[in-house]
mmCIF file of C-alpha atoms and ligand atoms in Angstrom:
data_model
loop_
_atom_site.group_PDB
_atom_site.id
_atom_site.type_symbol
_atom_site.label_atom_id
_atom_site.label_comp_id
_atom_site.label_asym_id
_atom_site.label_seq_id
_atom_site.Cartn_x
_atom_site.Cartn_y
_atom_site.Cartn_z
ATOM 1 C CA MET O 1 17.527 -10.875 7.863
ATOM 2 C CA LYS O 2 15.397 -14.029 7.808
ATOM 3 C CA LYS O 3 14.074 -14.823 4.301
ATOM 4 C CA THR O 4 10.839 -16.616 3.463
ATOM 5 C CA VAL O 5 11.816 -19.920 1.862
ATOM 6 C CA PRO O 6 10.245 -20.378 -1.613
ATOM 7 C CA LYS O 7 7.856 -23.342 -1.974
ATOM 8 C CA THR O 8 7.122 -23.477 -5.744
ATOM 9 C CA CYS O 9 9.198 -23.008 -8.914
ATOM 10 C CA GLN O 10 7.538 -19.665 -9.589
ATOM 11 C CA GLU O 11 8.251 -18.491 -6.034
ATOM 12 C CA GLU O 12 11.797 -19.747 -6.364
ATOM 13 C CA SER O 13 12.479 -17.679 -9.496
ATOM 14 C CA LEU O 14 11.010 -14.567 -7.812
ATOM 15 C CA PHE O 15 13.055 -15.302 -4.690
ATOM 16 C CA PHE O 16 16.304 -15.429 -6.633
ATOM 17 C CA ARG O 17 15.416 -12.491 -8.818
ATOM 18 C CA TYR O 18 14.633 -10.216 -5.917
ATOM 19 C CA ASN O 19 17.117 -11.380 -3.340
ATOM 20 C CA TYR O 20 20.196 -11.605 -5.524
ATOM 21 C CA MET O 21 19.734 -8.505 -7.619
ATOM 22 C CA MET O 22 21.465 -5.342 -6.511
ATOM 23 C CA SER O 23 18.369 -3.631 -5.126
ATOM 24 C CA LYS O 24 16.245 -5.202 -2.421
ATOM 25 C CA PHE O 25 12.533 -4.696 -1.973
ATOM 26 C CA PHE O 26 10.923 -3.410 1.223
ATOM 27 C CA ALA O 27 7.295 -2.575 1.990
ATOM 28 C CA LEU O 28 5.983 0.195 4.222
ATOM 29 C CA ILE O 29 2.372 0.365 5.413
ATOM 30 C CA PRO O 30 1.223 3.756 6.760
ATOM 31 C CA ALA O 31 -1.303 2.913 9.471
ATOM 32 C CA ALA O 32 -1.339 5.994 11.656
ATOM 33 C CA GLY O 33 -4.605 7.470 10.407
ATOM 34 C CA PHE O 34 -7.849 7.545 12.245
ATOM 35 C CA GLY O 35 -10.372 6.854 9.517
ATOM 36 C CA SER O 36 -12.539 9.871 10.258
ATOM 37 C CA ARG O 37 -14.804 9.151 7.258
ATOM 38 C CA MET O 38 -15.622 5.678 8.646
ATOM 39 C CA GLU O 39 -17.424 7.268 11.613
ATOM 40 C CA ASN O 40 -16.274 4.570 14.015
ATOM 41 C CA ASN O 41 -14.398 4.973 17.302
ATOM 42 C CA LEU O 42 -11.947 2.270 16.291
ATOM 43 C CA PRO O 43 -9.309 3.478 13.740
ATOM 44 C CA LYS O 44 -10.314 1.912 10.438
ATOM 45 C CA GLN O 45 -7.146 -0.201 10.024
ATOM 46 C CA TYR O 46 -8.354 -2.235 13.037
ATOM 47 C CA LEU O 47 -12.002 -2.654 12.034
ATOM 48 C CA PRO O 48 -12.925 -6.340 11.740
ATOM 49 C CA LEU O 49 -12.916 -7.537 8.128
ATOM 50 C CA ALA O 50 -13.230 -11.169 7.018
ATOM 51 C CA GLY O 51 -12.482 -12.259 10.583
ATOM 52 C CA ARG O 52 -9.332 -10.173 11.067
ATOM 53 C CA PRO O 53 -8.346 -6.549 11.755
ATOM 54 C CA MET O 54 -8.285 -4.794 8.368
ATOM 55 C CA ILE O 55 -4.520 -4.222 8.331
ATOM 56 C CA TYR O 56 -3.903 -7.963 8.685
ATOM 57 C CA HIS O 57 -4.842 -8.625 5.081
ATOM 58 C CA ALA O 58 -2.372 -6.223 3.420
ATOM 59 C CA LEU O 59 0.281 -7.266 5.888
ATOM 60 C CA ARG O 60 -0.220 -10.922 5.027
ATOM 61 C CA THR O 61 0.034 -10.361 1.243
ATOM 62 C CA LEU O 62 3.193 -8.283 1.616
ATOM 63 C CA CYS O 63 4.887 -10.560 4.167
ATOM 64 C CA ARG O 64 4.172 -13.656 2.020
ATOM 65 C CA SER O 65 5.868 -12.157 -1.038
ATOM 66 C CA PRO O 66 9.228 -13.969 -1.405
ATOM 67 C CA GLY O 67 10.707 -10.825 -2.989
ATOM 68 C CA ILE O 68 10.066 -8.491 -0.043
ATOM 69 C CA ALA O 69 12.792 -8.417 2.631
ATOM 70 C CA SER O 70 10.968 -6.570 5.423
ATOM 71 C CA VAL O 71 7.588 -4.963 5.927
ATOM 72 C CA PHE O 72 7.526 -1.769 8.056
ATOM 73 C CA VAL O 73 4.255 -0.783 9.673
ATOM 74 C CA VAL O 74 3.983 2.852 10.779
ATOM 75 C CA LEU O 75 1.639 3.316 13.732
ATOM 76 C CA ALA O 76 0.483 6.478 15.527
ATOM 77 C CA PRO O 77 2.700 7.103 18.581
ATOM 78 C CA GLY O 78 -0.267 6.674 20.937
ATOM 79 C CA ASP O 79 -1.663 3.545 19.218
ATOM 80 C CA SER O 80 -3.194 1.297 21.864
ATOM 81 C CA GLU O 81 -4.843 -1.213 19.519
ATOM 82 C CA TRP O 82 -1.937 -2.924 17.784
ATOM 83 C CA LEU O 83 -0.856 -4.950 20.817
ATOM 84 C CA ARG O 84 -4.382 -6.314 21.312
ATOM 85 C CA HIS O 85 -3.883 -8.528 18.270
ATOM 86 C CA GLU O 86 -1.651 -11.441 17.450
ATOM 87 C CA TRP O 87 1.014 -10.806 14.787
ATOM 88 C CA SER O 88 3.539 -13.585 15.479
ATOM 89 C CA GLU O 89 2.998 -15.238 12.085
ATOM 90 C CA PHE O 90 4.732 -12.233 10.507
ATOM 91 C CA SER O 91 7.642 -12.064 12.958
ATOM 92 C CA GLY O 92 10.279 -12.953 10.344
ATOM 93 C CA LYS O 93 9.592 -9.821 8.278
ATOM 94 C CA LEU O 94 7.497 -7.414 10.309
ATOM 95 C CA VAL O 95 9.054 -4.241 11.782
ATOM 96 C CA VAL O 96 6.736 -1.983 13.810
ATOM 97 C CA LEU O 97 7.555 1.735 13.936
ATOM 98 C CA ASN O 98 5.629 4.009 16.316
ATOM 99 C CA CYS O 99 6.352 7.245 14.506
ATOM 100 C CA GLY O 100 3.211 8.201 12.554
ATOM 101 C CA GLY O 101 2.701 11.902 11.786
ATOM 102 C CA ALA O 102 -0.160 14.290 11.265
ATOM 103 C CA THR O 103 -0.649 13.434 7.589
ATOM 104 C CA ARG O 104 -0.176 10.277 5.500
ATOM 105 C CA ALA O 105 2.936 11.727 3.875
ATOM 106 C CA MET O 106 4.400 12.667 7.274
ATOM 107 C CA SER O 107 3.818 9.152 8.545
ATOM 108 C CA ILE O 108 5.591 7.746 5.470
ATOM 109 C CA LEU O 109 8.551 10.125 5.701
ATOM 110 C CA ASN O 110 8.942 9.450 9.442
ATOM 111 C CA GLY O 111 8.654 5.727 8.724
ATOM 112 C CA LEU O 112 11.270 5.824 5.976
ATOM 113 C CA LYS O 113 13.757 7.567 8.268
ATOM 114 C CA ALA O 114 13.097 5.140 11.122
ATOM 115 C CA ALA O 115 13.354 2.194 8.732
ATOM 116 C CA SER O 116 16.905 3.054 7.856
ATOM 117 C CA ASP O 117 17.823 2.892 11.555
ATOM 118 C CA ALA O 118 15.963 -0.413 11.977
ATOM 119 C CA SER O 119 17.274 -2.229 8.877
ATOM 120 C CA SER O 120 19.921 -2.371 6.188
ATOM 121 C CA ILE O 121 17.779 -0.484 3.642
ATOM 122 C CA GLY O 122 19.907 1.375 1.117
ATOM 123 C CA GLY O 123 19.285 4.419 -1.096
ATOM 124 C CA ASP O 124 18.755 2.317 -4.269
ATOM 125 C CA ASP O 125 16.508 -0.226 -2.624
ATOM 126 C CA TRP O 126 12.851 -0.252 -3.611
ATOM 127 C CA VAL O 127 10.134 0.730 -1.161
ATOM 128 C CA LEU O 128 6.531 -0.317 -1.831
ATOM 129 C CA VAL O 129 4.239 2.010 0.105
ATOM 130 C CA HIS O 130 0.862 0.385 0.601
ATOM 131 C CA ASP O 131 -2.132 1.742 2.548
ATOM 132 C CA ALA O 132 -3.510 -0.349 5.391
ATOM 133 C CA ALA O 133 -6.860 0.750 3.962
ATOM 134 C CA ARG O 134 -6.372 -1.389 0.796
ATOM 135 C CA PRO O 135 -6.791 -4.889 2.265
ATOM 136 C CA CYS O 136 -7.676 -6.690 -0.995
ATOM 137 C CA LEU O 137 -4.325 -6.319 -2.776
ATOM 138 C CA SER O 138 -3.733 -9.697 -4.406
ATOM 139 C CA GLU O 139 -0.476 -11.599 -4.797
ATOM 140 C CA ALA O 140 -0.879 -11.347 -8.572
ATOM 141 C CA GLN O 141 -1.222 -7.561 -8.501
ATOM 142 C CA LEU O 142 1.805 -7.258 -6.220
ATOM 143 C CA ASP O 143 3.959 -9.514 -8.394
ATOM 144 C CA LYS O 144 2.922 -7.600 -11.505
ATOM 145 C CA LEU O 145 3.965 -4.284 -9.991
ATOM 146 C CA MET O 146 7.344 -5.631 -8.862
ATOM 147 C CA ASN O 147 8.016 -7.365 -12.175
ATOM 148 C CA GLU O 148 7.046 -4.385 -14.356
ATOM 149 C CA LEU O 149 9.050 -1.856 -12.315
ATOM 150 C CA ALA O 150 12.090 -3.839 -11.155
ATOM 151 C CA ASP O 151 14.262 -2.349 -13.931
ATOM 152 C CA ASP O 152 12.515 1.022 -14.174
ATOM 153 C CA ALA O 153 14.484 4.232 -13.751
ATOM 154 C CA VAL O 154 11.718 6.054 -11.860
ATOM 155 C CA GLY O 155 9.262 3.573 -10.314
ATOM 156 C CA GLY O 156 5.480 3.768 -10.373
ATOM 157 C CA LEU O 157 2.175 2.573 -9.032
ATOM 158 C CA LEU O 158 -0.787 0.308 -9.506
ATOM 159 C CA ALA O 159 -3.628 2.214 -11.189
ATOM 160 C CA VAL O 160 -6.908 1.728 -13.073
ATOM 161 C CA PRO O 161 -8.216 3.636 -16.100
ATOM 162 C CA LEU O 162 -11.410 5.557 -15.262
ATOM 163 C CA THR O 163 -14.620 3.958 -16.455
ATOM 164 C CA ASP O 164 -17.319 6.319 -15.143
ATOM 165 C CA THR O 165 -18.356 9.424 -17.074
ATOM 166 C CA LEU O 166 -17.017 12.524 -15.301
ATOM 167 C CA LYS O 167 -19.170 15.589 -14.552
ATOM 168 C CA ARG O 168 -17.808 18.978 -13.528
ATOM 169 C CA SER O 169 -20.272 20.674 -11.172
ATOM 170 C CA ASP O 170 -21.023 24.262 -10.360
ATOM 171 C CA VAL O 171 -21.464 25.513 -6.762
ATOM 172 C CA SER O 172 -25.104 24.305 -6.611
ATOM 173 C CA SER O 173 -24.251 20.751 -7.729
ATOM 174 C CA ARG O 174 -25.513 21.219 -11.250
ATOM 175 C CA VAL O 175 -23.503 19.922 -14.181
ATOM 176 C CA GLU O 176 -21.372 22.587 -15.706
ATOM 177 C CA TYR O 177 -19.901 20.274 -18.318
ATOM 178 C CA THR O 178 -18.764 16.694 -18.949
ATOM 179 C CA GLU O 179 -15.026 16.110 -18.590
ATOM 180 C CA SER O 180 -13.191 13.788 -20.979
ATOM 181 C CA ARG O 181 -11.869 10.717 -19.151
ATOM 182 C CA LYS O 182 -9.334 10.011 -21.897
ATOM 183 C CA GLY O 183 -5.962 9.311 -20.321
ATOM 184 C CA LEU O 184 -7.301 9.497 -16.753
ATOM 185 C CA TRP O 185 -6.402 6.828 -14.187
ATOM 186 C CA GLN O 186 -7.239 6.225 -10.573
ATOM 187 C CA ALA O 187 -4.107 5.854 -8.471
ATOM 188 C CA GLN O 188 -3.900 2.891 -6.095
ATOM 189 C CA THR O 189 -1.178 1.512 -3.884
ATOM 190 C CA PRO O 190 1.401 -0.015 -3.652
ATOM 191 C CA GLN O 191 3.463 2.837 -5.046
ATOM 192 C CA MET O 192 7.007 1.728 -5.610
ATOM 193 C CA PHE O 193 10.026 4.049 -5.631
ATOM 194 C CA ARG O 194 13.657 3.859 -4.612
ATOM 195 C CA TYR O 195 14.299 4.735 -0.979
ATOM 196 C CA LYS O 196 16.416 7.868 -1.587
ATOM 197 C CA LEU O 197 14.118 9.255 -4.300
ATOM 198 C CA LEU O 198 11.129 8.838 -2.010
ATOM 199 C CA VAL O 199 12.798 10.505 0.969
ATOM 200 C CA ASP O 200 13.990 13.398 -1.238
ATOM 201 C CA ALA O 201 10.532 13.787 -2.819
ATOM 202 C CA LEU O 202 8.659 13.730 0.498
ATOM 203 C CA SER O 203 11.170 16.108 2.148
ATOM 204 C CA ARG O 204 10.391 18.963 -0.269
ATOM 205 C CA PRO O 205 8.212 21.832 0.972
ATOM 206 C CA GLY O 206 4.561 21.180 0.131
ATOM 207 C CA SER O 207 4.908 17.400 -0.090
ATOM 208 C CA LEU O 208 3.558 16.635 3.345
ATOM 209 C CA THR O 209 -0.064 17.365 2.448
ATOM 210 C CA LEU O 210 -0.079 15.269 -0.781
ATOM 211 C CA THR O 211 -2.357 12.215 -0.713
ATOM 212 C CA ASP O 212 0.002 9.897 -2.613
ATOM 213 C CA ASP O 213 3.725 9.331 -3.016
ATOM 214 C CA ALA O 214 3.686 9.507 -6.823
ATOM 215 C CA SER O 215 2.578 13.172 -6.637
ATOM 216 C CA ALA O 216 5.706 14.019 -4.624
ATOM 217 C CA VAL O 217 7.878 12.219 -7.219
ATOM 218 C CA GLU O 218 6.036 13.993 -10.068
ATOM 219 C CA ALA O 219 6.880 17.331 -8.418
ATOM 220 C CA LEU O 220 10.543 16.493 -9.054
ATOM 221 C CA GLY O 221 9.746 16.467 -12.786
ATOM 222 C CA LEU O 222 9.703 12.673 -13.053
ATOM 223 C CA HIS O 223 7.051 10.469 -14.648
ATOM 224 C CA PRO O 224 6.070 7.417 -12.588
ATOM 225 C CA LYS O 225 4.830 4.397 -14.577
ATOM 226 C CA LEU O 226 1.173 3.388 -14.300
ATOM 227 C CA VAL O 227 0.866 -0.372 -13.901
ATOM 228 C CA LEU O 228 -2.563 -1.696 -14.839
ATOM 229 C CA SER O 229 -4.471 -3.000 -11.817
ATOM 230 C CA ASP O 230 -8.199 -3.542 -11.300
ATOM 231 C CA ALA O 231 -11.043 -2.398 -9.083
ATOM 232 C CA ARG O 232 -10.659 -5.236 -6.613
ATOM 233 C CA ASN O 233 -7.741 -3.411 -4.986
ATOM 234 C CA LEU O 234 -10.225 -0.910 -3.584
ATOM 235 C CA LYS O 235 -9.574 1.637 -0.824
ATOM 236 C CA ILE O 236 -11.835 1.547 2.197
ATOM 237 C CA THR O 237 -12.946 5.081 2.963
ATOM 238 C CA TYR O 238 -16.643 4.866 3.907
ATOM 239 C CA PRO O 239 -18.538 2.255 5.925
ATOM 240 C CA GLN O 240 -20.248 0.862 2.793
ATOM 241 C CA ASP O 241 -16.847 -0.041 1.284
ATOM 242 C CA MET O 242 -16.486 -2.791 3.912
ATOM 243 C CA ILE O 243 -19.239 -4.911 2.304
ATOM 244 C CA LEU O 244 -17.460 -5.159 -1.056
ATOM 245 C CA ALA O 245 -14.031 -5.661 0.568
ATOM 246 C CA GLU O 246 -15.398 -8.548 2.632
ATOM 247 C CA LEU O 247 -16.792 -10.226 -0.481
ATOM 248 C CA ILE O 248 -13.529 -9.793 -2.411
ATOM 249 C CA LEU O 249 -11.456 -11.161 0.474
ATOM 250 C CA ARG O 250 -13.687 -14.156 1.000
ATOM 251 C CA ALA O 251 -13.489 -14.963 -2.713
ATOM 252 C CA GLN O 252 -9.639 -14.585 -2.734
ATOM 253 C CA GLN O 253 -9.026 -16.521 0.432
ATOM 254 C CA GLY O 254 -10.807 -19.721 -0.290
ATOM 255 C CA GLY O 255 -10.954 -19.584 3.545
ATOM 256 C CA TYR O 256 -7.820 -18.832 5.551
ATOM 257 C CA GLY O 257 -8.770 -19.088 9.193
ATOM 258 C CA GLU O 258 -10.758 -16.797 11.468
ATOM 259 C CA CYS O 259 -9.412 -14.960 14.501
ATOM 260 C CA GLY O 260 -9.089 -17.362 17.389
HETATM 261 N N1 LIG K 301 -2.374 7.482 7.362
HETATM 262 C C1 LIG K 301 -1.260 7.600 8.197
HETATM 263 N N2 LIG K 301 -1.023 8.743 8.887
HETATM 264 C C2 LIG K 301 -1.922 9.735 8.838
HETATM 265 C C3 LIG K 301 -3.068 9.652 8.005
HETATM 266 C C4 LIG K 301 -3.276 8.495 7.272
HETATM 267 O O1 LIG K 301 -0.449 6.672 8.264
HETATM 268 N N3 LIG K 301 -1.707 10.834 9.589
HETATM 269 C C5 LIG K 301 -2.613 6.215 6.671
HETATM 270 C C6 LIG K 301 -3.941 5.555 6.993
HETATM 271 O O2 LIG K 301 -3.835 4.830 8.225
HETATM 272 C C7 LIG K 301 -4.239 4.711 5.783
HETATM 273 C C8 LIG K 301 -3.510 5.475 4.631
HETATM 274 O O3 LIG K 301 -2.658 6.434 5.275
HETATM 275 O O4 LIG K 301 -3.676 3.426 5.873
HETATM 276 C C9 LIG K 301 -4.496 6.114 3.674
HETATM 277 O O5 LIG K 301 -5.179 7.175 4.325
HETATM 278 P P1 LIG K 301 -6.762 7.320 4.415
HETATM 279 O O6 LIG K 301 -7.438 6.260 3.640
HETATM 280 O O7 LIG K 301 -7.108 8.755 4.140
HETATM 281 O O8 LIG K 301 -7.005 6.974 5.965
HETATM 282 P P2 LIG K 301 -7.338 7.929 7.155
HETATM 283 O O9 LIG K 301 -6.584 9.233 6.997
HETATM 284 O O10 LIG K 301 -7.180 7.168 8.375
HETATM 285 O O11 LIG K 301 -8.913 8.195 6.902
HETATM 286 P P3 LIG K 301 -9.689 9.618 6.840
HETATM 287 O O12 LIG K 301 -8.967 10.433 5.750
HETATM 288 O O13 LIG K 301 -11.079 9.253 6.502
HETATM 289 O O14 LIG K 301 -9.557 10.255 8.198
HETATM 290 MG MG1 LIG K 302 -6.851 10.499 5.321
#
């Protein structure tokens, strides 16, 4: 497998840490959804954002990480949009799998199985599952997750403690009571677990409708670690989320080029 050559001292130490430890790191991007809440005919992972299709941004951050050996992208079997774009800059690490399923968890499980046919991924290797719909993941957030979990027995996820006050409503949208937000976090991605654990967790009955991977691991009685992230790693769900994502990306980029 071709490896990205480290350019700075910090990159070099990450490169050696991740490539010469027992477990390797892989990333998997589920991108087989349609984005029904975006109300656009184009699946949301392809909507233009800061001059690129949305998925480009997460793909770039993951492919540029010296610690990550390969990045698997899971597309819907009938996807006709992927090939309309140029992906050659990622050709050293990118593996495209056309095996998306009916739910996010099915796409991930199908992708994990196909990944083991397409690569040398082993049961103890780490897999970072990251949604195409979170384009603003920064290099710093990614490094923090990998560093904090590299020696962890279970794995974990980026997350943010809740800051808003929480209201429990009745059926007519009136406040029934105020919930305590103590100890409550919002789960983000990447979520990082060992390959075999993730396959086992997602293969259990009931897992395929869960909205994140950590929930499937929790159902095994395990306790994934919450790694402190921040609100910039937002998920794009509704059209208005694009405005904020565009601002965050522009600020992060300091201007990497537009689509040609
Ligand atoms: N996803 C997937 N396969 C599915 C459904 C979702 O790979 N059957 C992916 C999406 O492409 C996205 C991630 O899972 O990258 C998170 O899902 P979400 O934000 O819910 O995206 P969609 O399911 O596409 O959007 P919606 O729920 O609004 O339809
Ligand atoms: Mg969805």
